[in-house]
mmCIF file with all atom_site columns, C-alpha atoms in Angstrom:
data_model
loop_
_atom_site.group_PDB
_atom_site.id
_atom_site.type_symbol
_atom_site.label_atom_id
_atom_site.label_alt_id
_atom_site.label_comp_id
_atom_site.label_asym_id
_atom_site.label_entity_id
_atom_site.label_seq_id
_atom_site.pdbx_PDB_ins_code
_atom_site.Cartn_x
_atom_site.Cartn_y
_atom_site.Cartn_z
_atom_site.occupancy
_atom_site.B_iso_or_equiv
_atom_site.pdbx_formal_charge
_atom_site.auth_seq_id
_atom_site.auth_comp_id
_atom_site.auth_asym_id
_atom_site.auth_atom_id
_atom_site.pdbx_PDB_model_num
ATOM 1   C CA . UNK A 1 1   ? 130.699 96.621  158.264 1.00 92.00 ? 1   UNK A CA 1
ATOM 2   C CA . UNK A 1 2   ? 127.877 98.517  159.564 1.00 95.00 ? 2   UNK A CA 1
ATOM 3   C CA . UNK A 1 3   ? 127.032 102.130 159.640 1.00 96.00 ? 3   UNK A CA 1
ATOM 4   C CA . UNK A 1 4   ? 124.450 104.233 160.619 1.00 97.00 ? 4   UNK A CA 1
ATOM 5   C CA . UNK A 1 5   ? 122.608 107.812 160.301 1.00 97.00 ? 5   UNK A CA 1
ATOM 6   C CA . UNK A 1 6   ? 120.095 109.812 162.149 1.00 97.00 ? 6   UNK A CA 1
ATOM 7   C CA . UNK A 1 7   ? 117.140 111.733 159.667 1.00 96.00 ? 7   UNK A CA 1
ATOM 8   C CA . UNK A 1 8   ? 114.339 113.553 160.673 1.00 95.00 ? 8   UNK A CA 1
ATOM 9   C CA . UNK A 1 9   ? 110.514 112.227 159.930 1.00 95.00 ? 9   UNK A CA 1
ATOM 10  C CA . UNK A 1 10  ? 107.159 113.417 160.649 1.00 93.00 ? 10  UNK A CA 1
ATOM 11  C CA . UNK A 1 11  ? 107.620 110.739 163.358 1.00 92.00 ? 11  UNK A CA 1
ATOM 12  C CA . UNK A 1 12  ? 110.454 111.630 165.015 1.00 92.00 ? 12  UNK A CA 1
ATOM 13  C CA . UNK A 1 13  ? 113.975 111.039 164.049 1.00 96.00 ? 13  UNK A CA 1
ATOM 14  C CA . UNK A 1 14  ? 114.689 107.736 162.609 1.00 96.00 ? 14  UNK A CA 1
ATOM 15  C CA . UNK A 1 15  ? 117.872 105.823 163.066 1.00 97.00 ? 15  UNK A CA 1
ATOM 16  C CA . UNK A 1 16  ? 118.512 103.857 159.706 1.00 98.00 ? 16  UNK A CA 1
ATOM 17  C CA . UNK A 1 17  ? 121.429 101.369 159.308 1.00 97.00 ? 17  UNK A CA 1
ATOM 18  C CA . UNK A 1 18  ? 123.315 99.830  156.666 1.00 97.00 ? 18  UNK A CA 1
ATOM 19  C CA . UNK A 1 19  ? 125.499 96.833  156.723 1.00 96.00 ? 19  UNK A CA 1
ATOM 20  C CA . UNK A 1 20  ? 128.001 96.935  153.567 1.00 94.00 ? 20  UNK A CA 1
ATOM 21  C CA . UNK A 1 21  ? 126.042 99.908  152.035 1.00 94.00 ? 21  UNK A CA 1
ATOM 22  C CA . UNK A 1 22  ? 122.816 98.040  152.158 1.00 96.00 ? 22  UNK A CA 1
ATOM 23  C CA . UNK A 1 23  ? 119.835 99.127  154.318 1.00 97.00 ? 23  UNK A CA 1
ATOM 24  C CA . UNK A 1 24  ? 119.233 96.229  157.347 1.00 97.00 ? 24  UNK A CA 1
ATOM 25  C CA . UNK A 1 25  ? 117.375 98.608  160.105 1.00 96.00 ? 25  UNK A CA 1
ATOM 26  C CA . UNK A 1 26  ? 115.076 101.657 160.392 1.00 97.00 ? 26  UNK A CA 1
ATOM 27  C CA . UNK A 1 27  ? 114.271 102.216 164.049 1.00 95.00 ? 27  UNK A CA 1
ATOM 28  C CA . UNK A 1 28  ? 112.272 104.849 165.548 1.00 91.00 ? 28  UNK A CA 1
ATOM 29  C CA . UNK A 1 29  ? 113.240 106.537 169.159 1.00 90.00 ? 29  UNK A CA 1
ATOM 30  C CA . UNK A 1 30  ? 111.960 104.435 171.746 1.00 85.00 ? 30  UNK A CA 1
ATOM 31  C CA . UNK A 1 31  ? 110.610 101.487 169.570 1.00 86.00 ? 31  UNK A CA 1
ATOM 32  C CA . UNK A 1 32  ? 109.919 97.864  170.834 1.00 83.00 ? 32  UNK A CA 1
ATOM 33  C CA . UNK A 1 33  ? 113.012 95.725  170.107 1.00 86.00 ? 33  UNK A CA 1
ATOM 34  C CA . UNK A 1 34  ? 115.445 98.258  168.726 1.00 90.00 ? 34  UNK A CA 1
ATOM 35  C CA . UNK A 1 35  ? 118.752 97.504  169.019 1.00 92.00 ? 35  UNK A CA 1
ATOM 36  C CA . UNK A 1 36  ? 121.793 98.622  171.355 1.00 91.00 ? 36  UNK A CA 1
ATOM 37  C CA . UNK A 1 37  ? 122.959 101.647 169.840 1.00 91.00 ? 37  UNK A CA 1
ATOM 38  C CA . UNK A 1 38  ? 126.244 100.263 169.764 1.00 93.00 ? 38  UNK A CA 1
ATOM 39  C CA . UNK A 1 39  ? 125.343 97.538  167.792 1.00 94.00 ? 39  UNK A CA 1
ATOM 40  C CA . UNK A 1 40  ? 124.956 100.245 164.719 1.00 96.00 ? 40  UNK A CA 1
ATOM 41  C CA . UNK A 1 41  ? 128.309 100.943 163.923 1.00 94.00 ? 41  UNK A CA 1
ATOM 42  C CA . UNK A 1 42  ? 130.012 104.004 162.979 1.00 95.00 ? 42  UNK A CA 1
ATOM 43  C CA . UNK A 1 43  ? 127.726 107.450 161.779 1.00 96.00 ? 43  UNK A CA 1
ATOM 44  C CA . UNK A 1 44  ? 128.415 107.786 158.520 1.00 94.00 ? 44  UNK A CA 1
ATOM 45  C CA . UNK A 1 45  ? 125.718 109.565 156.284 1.00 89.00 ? 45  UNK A CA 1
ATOM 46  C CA . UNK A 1 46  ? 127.405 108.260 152.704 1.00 88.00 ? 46  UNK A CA 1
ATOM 47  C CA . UNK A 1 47  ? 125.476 104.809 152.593 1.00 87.00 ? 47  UNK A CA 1
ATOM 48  C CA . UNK A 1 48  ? 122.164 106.757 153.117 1.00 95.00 ? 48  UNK A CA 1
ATOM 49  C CA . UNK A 1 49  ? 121.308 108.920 149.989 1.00 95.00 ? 49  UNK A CA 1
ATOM 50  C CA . UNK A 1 50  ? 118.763 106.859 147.861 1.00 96.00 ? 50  UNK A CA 1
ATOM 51  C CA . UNK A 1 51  ? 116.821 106.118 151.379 1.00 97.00 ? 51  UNK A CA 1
ATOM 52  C CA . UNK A 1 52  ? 116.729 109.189 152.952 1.00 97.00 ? 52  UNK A CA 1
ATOM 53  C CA . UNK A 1 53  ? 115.112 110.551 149.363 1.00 97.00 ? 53  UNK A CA 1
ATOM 54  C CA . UNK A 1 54  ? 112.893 107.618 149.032 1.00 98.00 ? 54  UNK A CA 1
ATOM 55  C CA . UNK A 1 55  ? 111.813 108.418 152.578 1.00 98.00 ? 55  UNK A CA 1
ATOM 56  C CA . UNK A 1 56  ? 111.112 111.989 151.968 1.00 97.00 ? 56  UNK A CA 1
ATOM 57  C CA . UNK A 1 57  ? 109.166 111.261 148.929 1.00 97.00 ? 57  UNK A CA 1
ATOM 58  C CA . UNK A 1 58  ? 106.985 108.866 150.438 1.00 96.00 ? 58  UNK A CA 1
ATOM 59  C CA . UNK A 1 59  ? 106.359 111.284 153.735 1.00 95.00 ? 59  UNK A CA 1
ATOM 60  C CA . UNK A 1 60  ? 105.542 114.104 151.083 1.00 94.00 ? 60  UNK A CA 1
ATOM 61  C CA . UNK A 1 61  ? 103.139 112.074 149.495 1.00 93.00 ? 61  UNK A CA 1
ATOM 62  C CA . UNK A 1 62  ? 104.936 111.390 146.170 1.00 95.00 ? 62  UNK A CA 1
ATOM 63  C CA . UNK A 1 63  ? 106.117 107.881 146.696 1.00 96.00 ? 63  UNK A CA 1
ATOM 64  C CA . UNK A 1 64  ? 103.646 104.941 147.550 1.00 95.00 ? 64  UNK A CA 1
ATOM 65  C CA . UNK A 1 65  ? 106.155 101.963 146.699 1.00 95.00 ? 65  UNK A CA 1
ATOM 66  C CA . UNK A 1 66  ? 109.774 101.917 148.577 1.00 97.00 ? 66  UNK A CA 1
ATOM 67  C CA . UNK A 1 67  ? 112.408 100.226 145.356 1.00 96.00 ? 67  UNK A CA 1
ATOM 68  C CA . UNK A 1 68  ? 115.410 99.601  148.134 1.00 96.00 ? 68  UNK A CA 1
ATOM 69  C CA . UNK A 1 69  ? 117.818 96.358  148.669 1.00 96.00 ? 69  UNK A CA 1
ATOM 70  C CA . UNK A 1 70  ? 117.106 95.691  151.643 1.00 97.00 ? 70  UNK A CA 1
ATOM 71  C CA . UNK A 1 71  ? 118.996 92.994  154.307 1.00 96.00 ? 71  UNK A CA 1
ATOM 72  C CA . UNK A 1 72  ? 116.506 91.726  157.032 1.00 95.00 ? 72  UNK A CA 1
ATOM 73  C CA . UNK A 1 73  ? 118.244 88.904  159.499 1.00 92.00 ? 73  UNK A CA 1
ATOM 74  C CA . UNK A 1 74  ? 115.288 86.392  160.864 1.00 94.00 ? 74  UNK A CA 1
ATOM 75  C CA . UNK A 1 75  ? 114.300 83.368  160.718 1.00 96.00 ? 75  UNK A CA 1
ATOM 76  C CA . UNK A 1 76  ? 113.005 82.023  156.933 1.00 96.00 ? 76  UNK A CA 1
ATOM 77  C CA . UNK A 1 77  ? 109.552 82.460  158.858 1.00 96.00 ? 77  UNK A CA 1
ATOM 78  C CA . UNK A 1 78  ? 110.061 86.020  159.727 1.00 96.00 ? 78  UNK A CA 1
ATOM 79  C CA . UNK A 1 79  ? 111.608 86.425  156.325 1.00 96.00 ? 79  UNK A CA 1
ATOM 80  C CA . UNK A 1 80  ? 108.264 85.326  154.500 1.00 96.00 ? 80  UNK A CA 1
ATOM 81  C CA . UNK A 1 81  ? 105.959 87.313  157.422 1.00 96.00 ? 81  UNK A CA 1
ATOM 82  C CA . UNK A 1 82  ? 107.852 90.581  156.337 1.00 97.00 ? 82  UNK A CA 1
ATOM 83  C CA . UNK A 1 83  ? 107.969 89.330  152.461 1.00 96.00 ? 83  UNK A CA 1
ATOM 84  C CA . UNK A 1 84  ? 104.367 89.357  152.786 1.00 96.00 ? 84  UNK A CA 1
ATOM 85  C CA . UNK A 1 85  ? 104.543 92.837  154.511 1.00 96.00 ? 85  UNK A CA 1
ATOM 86  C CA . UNK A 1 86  ? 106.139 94.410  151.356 1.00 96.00 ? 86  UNK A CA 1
ATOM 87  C CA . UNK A 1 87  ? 103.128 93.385  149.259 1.00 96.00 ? 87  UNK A CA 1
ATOM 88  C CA . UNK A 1 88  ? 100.690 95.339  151.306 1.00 96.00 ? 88  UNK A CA 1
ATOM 89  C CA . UNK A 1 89  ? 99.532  98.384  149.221 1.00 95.00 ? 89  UNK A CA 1
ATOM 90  C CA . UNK A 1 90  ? 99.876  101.787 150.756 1.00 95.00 ? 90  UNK A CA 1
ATOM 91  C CA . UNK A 1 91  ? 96.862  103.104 152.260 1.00 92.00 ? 91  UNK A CA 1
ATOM 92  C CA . UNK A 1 92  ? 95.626  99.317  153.150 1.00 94.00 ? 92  UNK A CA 1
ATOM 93  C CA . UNK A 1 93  ? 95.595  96.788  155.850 1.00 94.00 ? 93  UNK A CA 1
ATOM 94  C CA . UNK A 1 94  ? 95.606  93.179  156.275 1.00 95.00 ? 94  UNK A CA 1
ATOM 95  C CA . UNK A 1 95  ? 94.578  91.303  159.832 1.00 94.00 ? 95  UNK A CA 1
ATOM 96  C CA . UNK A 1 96  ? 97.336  89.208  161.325 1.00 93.00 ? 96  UNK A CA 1
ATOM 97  C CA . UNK A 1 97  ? 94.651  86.028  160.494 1.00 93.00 ? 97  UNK A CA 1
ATOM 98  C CA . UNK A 1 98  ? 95.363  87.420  156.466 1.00 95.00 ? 98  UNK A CA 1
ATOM 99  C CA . UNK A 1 99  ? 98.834  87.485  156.402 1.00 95.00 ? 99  UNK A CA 1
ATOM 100 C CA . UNK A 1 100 ? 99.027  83.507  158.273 1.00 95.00 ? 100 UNK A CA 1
ATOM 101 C CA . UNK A 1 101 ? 96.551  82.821  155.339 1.00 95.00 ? 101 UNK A CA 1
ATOM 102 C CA . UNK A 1 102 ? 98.469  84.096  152.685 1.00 95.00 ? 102 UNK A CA 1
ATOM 103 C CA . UNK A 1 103 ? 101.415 82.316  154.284 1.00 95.00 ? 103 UNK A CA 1
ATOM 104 C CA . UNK A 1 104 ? 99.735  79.106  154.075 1.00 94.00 ? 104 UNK A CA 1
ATOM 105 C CA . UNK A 1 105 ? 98.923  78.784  157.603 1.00 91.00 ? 105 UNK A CA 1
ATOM 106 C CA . UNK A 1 106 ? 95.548  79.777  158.638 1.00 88.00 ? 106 UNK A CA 1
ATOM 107 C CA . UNK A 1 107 ? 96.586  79.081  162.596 1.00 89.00 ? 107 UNK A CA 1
ATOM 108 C CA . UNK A 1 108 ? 99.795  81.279  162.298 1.00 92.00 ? 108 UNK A CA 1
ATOM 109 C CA . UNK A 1 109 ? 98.451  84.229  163.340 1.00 91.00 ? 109 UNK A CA 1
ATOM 110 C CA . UNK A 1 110 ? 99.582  84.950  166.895 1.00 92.00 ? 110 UNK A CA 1
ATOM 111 C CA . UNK A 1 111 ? 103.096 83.636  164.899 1.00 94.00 ? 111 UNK A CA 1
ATOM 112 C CA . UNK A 1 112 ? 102.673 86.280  162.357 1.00 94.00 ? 112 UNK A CA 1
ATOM 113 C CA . UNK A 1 113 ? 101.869 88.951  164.782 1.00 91.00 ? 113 UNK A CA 1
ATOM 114 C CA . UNK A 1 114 ? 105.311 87.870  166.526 1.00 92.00 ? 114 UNK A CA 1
ATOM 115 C CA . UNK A 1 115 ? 107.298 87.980  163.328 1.00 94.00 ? 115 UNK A CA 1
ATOM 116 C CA . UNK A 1 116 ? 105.982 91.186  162.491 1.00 92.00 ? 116 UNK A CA 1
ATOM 117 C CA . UNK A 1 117 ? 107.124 92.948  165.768 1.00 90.00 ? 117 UNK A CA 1
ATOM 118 C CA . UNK A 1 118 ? 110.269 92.225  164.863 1.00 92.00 ? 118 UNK A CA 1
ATOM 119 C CA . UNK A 1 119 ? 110.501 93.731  162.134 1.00 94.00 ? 119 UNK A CA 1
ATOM 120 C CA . UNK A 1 120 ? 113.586 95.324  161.423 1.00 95.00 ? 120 UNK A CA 1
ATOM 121 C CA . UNK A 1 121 ? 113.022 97.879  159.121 1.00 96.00 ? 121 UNK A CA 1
ATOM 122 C CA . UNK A 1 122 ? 109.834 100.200 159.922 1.00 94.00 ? 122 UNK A CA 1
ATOM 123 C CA . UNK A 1 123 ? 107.827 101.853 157.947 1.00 96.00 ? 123 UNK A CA 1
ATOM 124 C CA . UNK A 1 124 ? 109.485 101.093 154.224 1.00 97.00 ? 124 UNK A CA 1
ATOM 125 C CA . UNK A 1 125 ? 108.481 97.175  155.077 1.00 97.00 ? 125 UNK A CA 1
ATOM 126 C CA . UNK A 1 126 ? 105.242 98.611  156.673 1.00 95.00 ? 126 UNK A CA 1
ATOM 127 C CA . UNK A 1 127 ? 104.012 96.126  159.967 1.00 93.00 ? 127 UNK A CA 1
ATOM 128 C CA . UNK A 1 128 ? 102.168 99.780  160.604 1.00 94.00 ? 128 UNK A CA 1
ATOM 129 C CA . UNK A 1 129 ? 99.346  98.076  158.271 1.00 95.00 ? 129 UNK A CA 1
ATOM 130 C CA . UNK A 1 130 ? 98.646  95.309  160.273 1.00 94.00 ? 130 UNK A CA 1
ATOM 131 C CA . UNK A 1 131 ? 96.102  95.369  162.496 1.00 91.00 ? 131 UNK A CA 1
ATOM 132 C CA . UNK A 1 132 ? 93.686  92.762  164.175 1.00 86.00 ? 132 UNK A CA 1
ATOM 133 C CA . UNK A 1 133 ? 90.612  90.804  162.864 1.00 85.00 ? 133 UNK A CA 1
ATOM 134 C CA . UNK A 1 134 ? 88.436  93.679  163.470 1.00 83.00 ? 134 UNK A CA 1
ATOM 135 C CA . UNK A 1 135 ? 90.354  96.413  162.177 1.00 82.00 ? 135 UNK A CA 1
ATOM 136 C CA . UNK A 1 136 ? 91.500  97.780  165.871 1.00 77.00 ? 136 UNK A CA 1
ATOM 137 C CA . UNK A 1 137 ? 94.735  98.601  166.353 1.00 84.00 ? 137 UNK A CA 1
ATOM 138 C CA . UNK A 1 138 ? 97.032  96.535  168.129 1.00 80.00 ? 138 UNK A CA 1
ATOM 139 C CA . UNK A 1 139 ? 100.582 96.512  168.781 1.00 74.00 ? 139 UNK A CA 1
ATOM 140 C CA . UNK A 1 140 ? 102.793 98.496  166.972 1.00 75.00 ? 140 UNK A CA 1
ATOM 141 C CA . UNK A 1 141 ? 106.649 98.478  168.222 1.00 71.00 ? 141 UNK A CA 1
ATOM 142 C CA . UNK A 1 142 ? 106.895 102.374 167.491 1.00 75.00 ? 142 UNK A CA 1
ATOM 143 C CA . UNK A 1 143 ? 103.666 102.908 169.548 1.00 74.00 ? 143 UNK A CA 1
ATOM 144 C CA . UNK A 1 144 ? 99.895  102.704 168.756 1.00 84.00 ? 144 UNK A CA 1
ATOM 145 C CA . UNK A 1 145 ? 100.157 106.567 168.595 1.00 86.00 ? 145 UNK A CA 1
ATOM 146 C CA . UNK A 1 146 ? 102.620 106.538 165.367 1.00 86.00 ? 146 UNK A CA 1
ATOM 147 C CA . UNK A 1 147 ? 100.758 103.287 163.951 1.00 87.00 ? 147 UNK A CA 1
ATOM 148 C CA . UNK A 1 148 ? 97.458  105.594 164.055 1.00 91.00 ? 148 UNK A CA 1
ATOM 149 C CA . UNK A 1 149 ? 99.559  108.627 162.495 1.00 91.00 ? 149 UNK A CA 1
ATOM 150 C CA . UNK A 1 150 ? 100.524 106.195 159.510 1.00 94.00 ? 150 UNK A CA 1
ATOM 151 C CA . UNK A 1 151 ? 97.800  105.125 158.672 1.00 93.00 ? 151 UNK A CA 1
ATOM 152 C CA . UNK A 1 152 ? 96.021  108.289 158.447 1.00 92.00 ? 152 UNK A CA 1
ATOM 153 C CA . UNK A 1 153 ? 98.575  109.735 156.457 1.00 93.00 ? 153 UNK A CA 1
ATOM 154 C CA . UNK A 1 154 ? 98.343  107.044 153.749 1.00 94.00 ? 154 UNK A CA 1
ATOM 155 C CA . UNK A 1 155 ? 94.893  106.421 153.218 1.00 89.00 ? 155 UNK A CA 1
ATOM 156 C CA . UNK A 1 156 ? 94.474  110.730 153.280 1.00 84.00 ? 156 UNK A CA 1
ATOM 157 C CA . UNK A 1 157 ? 92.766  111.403 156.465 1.00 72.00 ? 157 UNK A CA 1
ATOM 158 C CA . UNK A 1 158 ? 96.133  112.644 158.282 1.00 59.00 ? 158 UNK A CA 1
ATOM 159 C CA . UNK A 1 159 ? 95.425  115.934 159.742 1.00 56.00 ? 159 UNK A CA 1
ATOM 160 C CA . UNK A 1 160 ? 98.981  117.480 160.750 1.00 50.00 ? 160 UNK A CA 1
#
């Protein structure tokens, strides 16, 4: 049974969703490949607590490490894309050509880079520190504008 509950962020509000009282979506307003809102189930803030305080400690600068159960639904090569994901420190990056490495699969790239817009889960399995072979920016499914605005904010050059 799903359920789901609007907070507010630095980013805008944030939709997150549980299915059976475990977290399986974080979507931001307007984001590449979010959902149907009806697909969310019924708004119910009970399922939420320990997120919505990891999330505040991590956008007040106390938390660098999300500890949550998490459910993602993909494919088992999403699955390892967003595994690998989780093991990016905060304040780093890795290229898309990294992450293919890592998996194994020097040529996976453009495959990673797929995977990782897919992502279900923003920011707490953070895609926002991906970015391409020469450190640019590229697509981010909450917008380049919020990737930049992440990344600043963990490596300590955020200016709010």
């Amino acid at each position: 049974m799903k359920q789901h509950t609007v907070i507010d962020s630095p980013y805008g509000p944030l939709t997150l969703v549980a299915d059976d009282g475990v977290l399986c979506g974080l979507y931001m307003v307007g984001q590449r490949h979010r959902p149907p809102e009806e697909t969310f189930g019924e708004r119910d803030d009970t399922p939420f607590g320990e997120v919505t305080d990891q999330l505040k400690a991590y956008f007040e600068g106390e938390l660098k490490e999300f500890t949550l159960e998490l459910r993602m639904s993909g494919t088992p090569f999403q699955r390892s894309v967003w595994d690998q994901l989780r093991r990016i420190p905060h304040g780093e990056t890795r290229s898309y050509g990294e992450l293919a490495e890592a998996l194994g699969n020097a040529g996976a790239s453009r495959a990673v880079g797929l995977a990782n817009g897919k992502n279900p889960i923003g920011i707490i399995v953070p895609c926002h520190r991906v970015v391409g072979a020469n450190g640019s920016l590229t697509g981010y499914g909450g917008g380049l504008d919020r990737k930049q605005r992440l990344l600043d904010f963990e490596s300590g050059t955020a200016i709010f």
